[in-house]
């Protein structure tokens, strides 16, 4: 444990200026929805294979040829196995889990790494990557005198900043960082700027 002092600032409330420029229409704050290309493609591929197999079997029977053996085996297994059979329960659990997963994908927006920006034009929506926003805030924080290192995590409900100051009073550094970072957060143009959580400490042993 390091005995060096640190100073922590709790979540700060966005100023009236930022609240006034966050966008009037509620639609400007809606998150971007993921197209879900991979799950949709996998589901379409599975449905295509199953439908193709059944279609081929039906065409073979209509052409007075013997049906595929797997269909006869499947019908026999479904007729003979009880509902409490372990394989029946396992198949039902897997089907339920896949269905629940598809429902979650259909009802949730996804794209958590994209922050919705303030809508200036009603026909244009813009988003900002979380990593890009964190890089901007980190660069602005490093411009403050006394700051040696900064770690920034832009989350959905708050922006966590951990700074290391190797000179100047910690309270002065924290005050300057708060002013700079709150201004930088407003400058990102986000539809819903997240409150700032800031912690400033001295370097640990060996500069950590």
Short mmCIF file of C-alpha atoms in Angstrom, two decimals:
data_model
loop_
_atom_site.label_atom_id
_atom_site.label_comp_id
_atom_site.label_asym_id
_atom_site.label_seq_id
_atom_site.Cartn_x
_atom_site.Cartn_y
_atom_site.Cartn_z
CA UNK A 1 0.00 0.00 0.00
CA UNK A 2 1.17 3.51 -0.74
CA UNK A 3 0.89 6.14 1.96
CA UNK A 4 0.89 9.08 -0.44
CA UNK A 5 -2.18 11.31 -0.22
CA UNK A 6 -4.79 11.50 -2.90
CA UNK A 7 -7.80 13.63 -3.54
CA UNK A 8 -11.03 12.46 -5.10
CA UNK A 9 -13.87 14.34 -6.67
CA UNK A 10 -17.30 12.72 -6.93
CA UNK A 11 -19.57 12.87 -9.93
CA UNK A 12 -20.08 16.45 -11.00
CA UNK A 13 -23.39 17.68 -12.33
CA UNK A 14 -23.31 19.03 -15.90
CA UNK A 15 -23.64 22.77 -16.02
CA UNK A 16 -26.72 24.62 -17.20
CA UNK A 17 -24.93 25.45 -20.43
CA UNK A 18 -24.41 21.80 -21.29
CA UNK A 19 -27.97 20.95 -20.34
CA UNK A 20 -29.30 23.65 -22.62
CA UNK A 21 -27.36 22.34 -25.60
CA UNK A 22 -28.02 18.65 -25.25
CA UNK A 23 -30.72 18.68 -27.92
CA UNK A 24 -34.39 19.38 -27.76
CA UNK A 25 -35.90 16.27 -29.34
CA UNK A 26 -35.77 13.08 -27.32
CA UNK A 27 -34.98 11.19 -30.52
CA UNK A 28 -31.56 12.83 -30.57
CA UNK A 29 -30.57 10.89 -27.45
CA UNK A 30 -31.50 7.46 -28.71
CA UNK A 31 -28.65 5.03 -29.02
CA UNK A 32 -27.57 3.54 -32.31
CA UNK A 33 -28.92 0.09 -33.08
CA UNK A 34 -26.56 -2.64 -34.19
CA UNK A 35 -27.44 -4.35 -37.49
CA UNK A 36 -26.59 -7.74 -35.86
CA UNK A 37 -25.16 -9.05 -39.12
CA UNK A 38 -23.41 -12.09 -37.64
CA UNK A 39 -26.39 -13.46 -35.61
CA UNK A 40 -28.79 -12.69 -38.48
CA UNK A 41 -26.49 -14.40 -40.97
CA UNK A 42 -26.08 -17.49 -38.78
CA UNK A 43 -29.82 -17.74 -38.20
CA UNK A 44 -30.53 -17.37 -41.91
CA UNK A 45 -27.91 -20.03 -42.74
CA UNK A 46 -29.37 -22.52 -40.26
CA UNK A 47 -32.92 -21.88 -41.50
CA UNK A 48 -31.73 -22.29 -45.10
CA UNK A 49 -30.03 -25.62 -44.39
CA UNK A 50 -33.03 -27.02 -42.49
CA UNK A 51 -35.55 -25.79 -45.05
CA UNK A 52 -33.41 -27.11 -47.90
CA UNK A 53 -33.13 -30.54 -46.31
CA UNK A 54 -36.88 -30.82 -45.77
CA UNK A 55 -37.61 -29.50 -49.26
CA UNK A 56 -35.28 -32.08 -50.81
CA UNK A 57 -36.92 -34.86 -48.79
CA UNK A 58 -40.42 -33.77 -49.84
CA UNK A 59 -39.36 -33.59 -53.49
CA UNK A 60 -37.84 -37.09 -53.26
CA UNK A 61 -41.03 -38.52 -51.79
CA UNK A 62 -43.14 -36.79 -54.44
CA UNK A 63 -40.90 -38.32 -57.09
CA UNK A 64 -41.63 -41.80 -55.64
CA UNK A 65 -38.15 -42.18 -54.26
CA UNK A 66 -37.37 -43.28 -50.69
CA UNK A 67 -37.23 -40.47 -48.19
CA UNK A 68 -34.07 -39.59 -46.33
CA UNK A 69 -33.24 -41.96 -43.50
CA UNK A 70 -32.63 -39.22 -40.94
CA UNK A 71 -36.26 -38.09 -41.17
CA UNK A 72 -37.50 -41.60 -40.35
CA UNK A 73 -35.06 -41.83 -37.44
CA UNK A 74 -36.11 -38.42 -36.16
CA UNK A 75 -39.81 -39.30 -36.34
CA UNK A 76 -39.17 -42.58 -34.52
CA UNK A 77 -37.13 -40.90 -31.80
CA UNK A 78 -39.80 -38.24 -31.25
CA UNK A 79 -42.49 -40.93 -31.01
CA UNK A 80 -40.59 -43.22 -28.61
CA UNK A 81 -38.86 -40.82 -26.22
CA UNK A 82 -40.71 -39.52 -23.16
CA UNK A 83 -40.97 -35.84 -22.31
CA UNK A 84 -38.78 -36.32 -19.23
CA UNK A 85 -35.97 -37.90 -21.26
CA UNK A 86 -32.61 -36.21 -20.72
CA UNK A 87 -32.07 -35.58 -24.45
CA UNK A 88 -35.54 -34.08 -24.83
CA UNK A 89 -34.94 -31.78 -21.86
CA UNK A 90 -31.49 -30.86 -23.16
CA UNK A 91 -32.83 -30.01 -26.60
CA UNK A 92 -35.64 -27.93 -25.10
CA UNK A 93 -33.19 -26.04 -22.88
CA UNK A 94 -30.88 -25.30 -25.82
CA UNK A 95 -33.81 -24.14 -27.97
CA UNK A 96 -35.09 -21.91 -25.14
CA UNK A 97 -31.64 -20.42 -24.58
CA UNK A 98 -31.21 -19.67 -28.28
CA UNK A 99 -34.68 -18.12 -28.43
CA UNK A 100 -33.96 -15.95 -25.39
CA UNK A 101 -30.65 -14.88 -26.93
CA UNK A 102 -32.37 -13.88 -30.16
CA UNK A 103 -35.01 -11.92 -28.21
CA UNK A 104 -32.31 -10.06 -26.31
CA UNK A 105 -30.54 -9.21 -29.56
CA UNK A 106 -33.81 -8.03 -31.11
CA UNK A 107 -34.86 -5.84 -28.16
CA UNK A 108 -31.52 -4.25 -27.22
CA UNK A 109 -29.70 -1.63 -29.31
CA UNK A 110 -26.14 -2.86 -28.91
CA UNK A 111 -23.23 -0.70 -30.16
CA UNK A 112 -22.30 0.24 -26.60
CA UNK A 113 -18.99 1.60 -27.88
CA UNK A 114 -20.75 4.40 -29.79
CA UNK A 115 -21.90 7.50 -27.89
CA UNK A 116 -24.83 9.43 -29.35
CA UNK A 117 -23.91 12.99 -30.23
CA UNK A 118 -26.13 16.04 -30.03
CA UNK A 119 -28.38 16.33 -33.09
CA UNK A 120 -27.82 19.67 -34.79
CA UNK A 121 -29.72 18.85 -38.00
CA UNK A 122 -32.96 16.83 -37.72
CA UNK A 123 -31.96 14.55 -40.60
CA UNK A 124 -28.41 13.81 -39.44
CA UNK A 125 -27.37 11.54 -36.57
CA UNK A 126 -23.77 11.31 -35.40
CA UNK A 127 -21.95 9.07 -32.98
CA UNK A 128 -18.58 9.16 -31.22
CA UNK A 129 -16.52 6.11 -30.33
CA UNK A 130 -15.84 5.74 -26.61
CA UNK A 131 -12.12 5.16 -27.15
CA UNK A 132 -11.88 8.30 -29.28
CA UNK A 133 -13.66 10.32 -26.59
CA UNK A 134 -11.33 8.91 -23.93
CA UNK A 135 -8.30 9.82 -26.05
CA UNK A 136 -9.50 13.42 -26.42
CA UNK A 137 -10.07 13.76 -22.67
CA UNK A 138 -6.72 12.18 -21.89
CA UNK A 139 -4.88 14.59 -24.18
CA UNK A 140 -6.65 17.57 -22.61
CA UNK A 141 -5.85 16.34 -19.10
CA UNK A 142 -2.15 15.94 -19.90
CA UNK A 143 -2.02 19.63 -20.80
CA UNK A 144 -2.68 20.57 -17.17
CA UNK A 145 0.46 21.53 -15.26
CA UNK A 146 1.53 18.91 -12.75
CA UNK A 147 -0.19 15.96 -14.42
CA UNK A 148 2.21 13.09 -15.09
CA UNK A 149 -0.16 10.35 -16.26
CA UNK A 150 -3.88 9.97 -16.87
CA UNK A 151 -6.25 7.04 -17.33
CA UNK A 152 -9.69 7.79 -18.78
CA UNK A 153 -12.68 5.45 -19.08
CA UNK A 154 -15.78 6.87 -20.74
CA UNK A 155 -18.67 4.77 -19.50
CA UNK A 156 -22.39 4.93 -20.11
CA UNK A 157 -23.28 6.67 -16.82
CA UNK A 158 -20.05 8.42 -15.90
CA UNK A 159 -16.57 9.35 -17.04
CA UNK A 160 -13.85 7.99 -14.76
CA UNK A 161 -10.52 9.82 -14.75
CA UNK A 162 -7.50 8.70 -12.71
CA UNK A 163 -4.61 11.17 -12.77
CA UNK A 164 -1.13 11.11 -11.27
CA UNK A 165 0.43 14.44 -10.28
CA UNK A 166 4.16 14.64 -9.55
CA UNK A 167 4.23 18.30 -8.47
CA UNK A 168 1.86 21.10 -7.43
CA UNK A 169 -0.74 20.82 -4.71
CA UNK A 170 -3.23 18.02 -5.36
CA UNK A 171 -6.23 20.26 -4.72
CA UNK A 172 -4.99 22.78 -7.28
CA UNK A 173 -4.39 20.05 -9.85
CA UNK A 174 -7.81 18.56 -9.20
CA UNK A 175 -9.48 21.96 -9.56
CA UNK A 176 -7.74 22.64 -12.88
CA UNK A 177 -8.47 19.14 -14.16
CA UNK A 178 -12.13 19.44 -13.25
CA UNK A 179 -12.50 22.70 -15.16
CA UNK A 180 -10.58 21.42 -18.20
CA UNK A 181 -12.31 18.04 -18.38
CA UNK A 182 -15.82 19.39 -17.87
CA UNK A 183 -15.20 21.84 -20.69
CA UNK A 184 -13.80 19.03 -22.85
CA UNK A 185 -16.83 16.82 -22.15
CA UNK A 186 -19.15 19.62 -23.21
CA UNK A 187 -17.01 20.14 -26.30
CA UNK A 188 -17.52 16.53 -27.38
CA UNK A 189 -21.07 17.44 -28.34
CA UNK A 190 -22.67 14.41 -26.72
CA UNK A 191 -26.44 14.22 -26.45
CA UNK A 192 -26.10 13.03 -22.86
CA UNK A 193 -22.78 14.13 -21.31
CA UNK A 194 -21.78 11.77 -18.51
CA UNK A 195 -20.85 13.15 -15.08
CA UNK A 196 -17.17 13.35 -14.27
CA UNK A 197 -15.56 11.25 -11.54
CA UNK A 198 -12.00 12.40 -10.91
CA UNK A 199 -9.22 11.09 -8.68
CA UNK A 200 -5.79 12.65 -8.38
CA UNK A 201 -2.91 11.05 -6.47
CA UNK A 202 0.85 11.16 -6.10
CA UNK A 203 3.08 8.68 -7.93
CA UNK A 204 3.69 5.45 -6.08
CA UNK A 205 6.98 3.69 -5.70
CA UNK A 206 9.16 3.57 -8.81
CA UNK A 207 6.93 6.19 -10.45
CA UNK A 208 3.77 4.04 -10.43
#
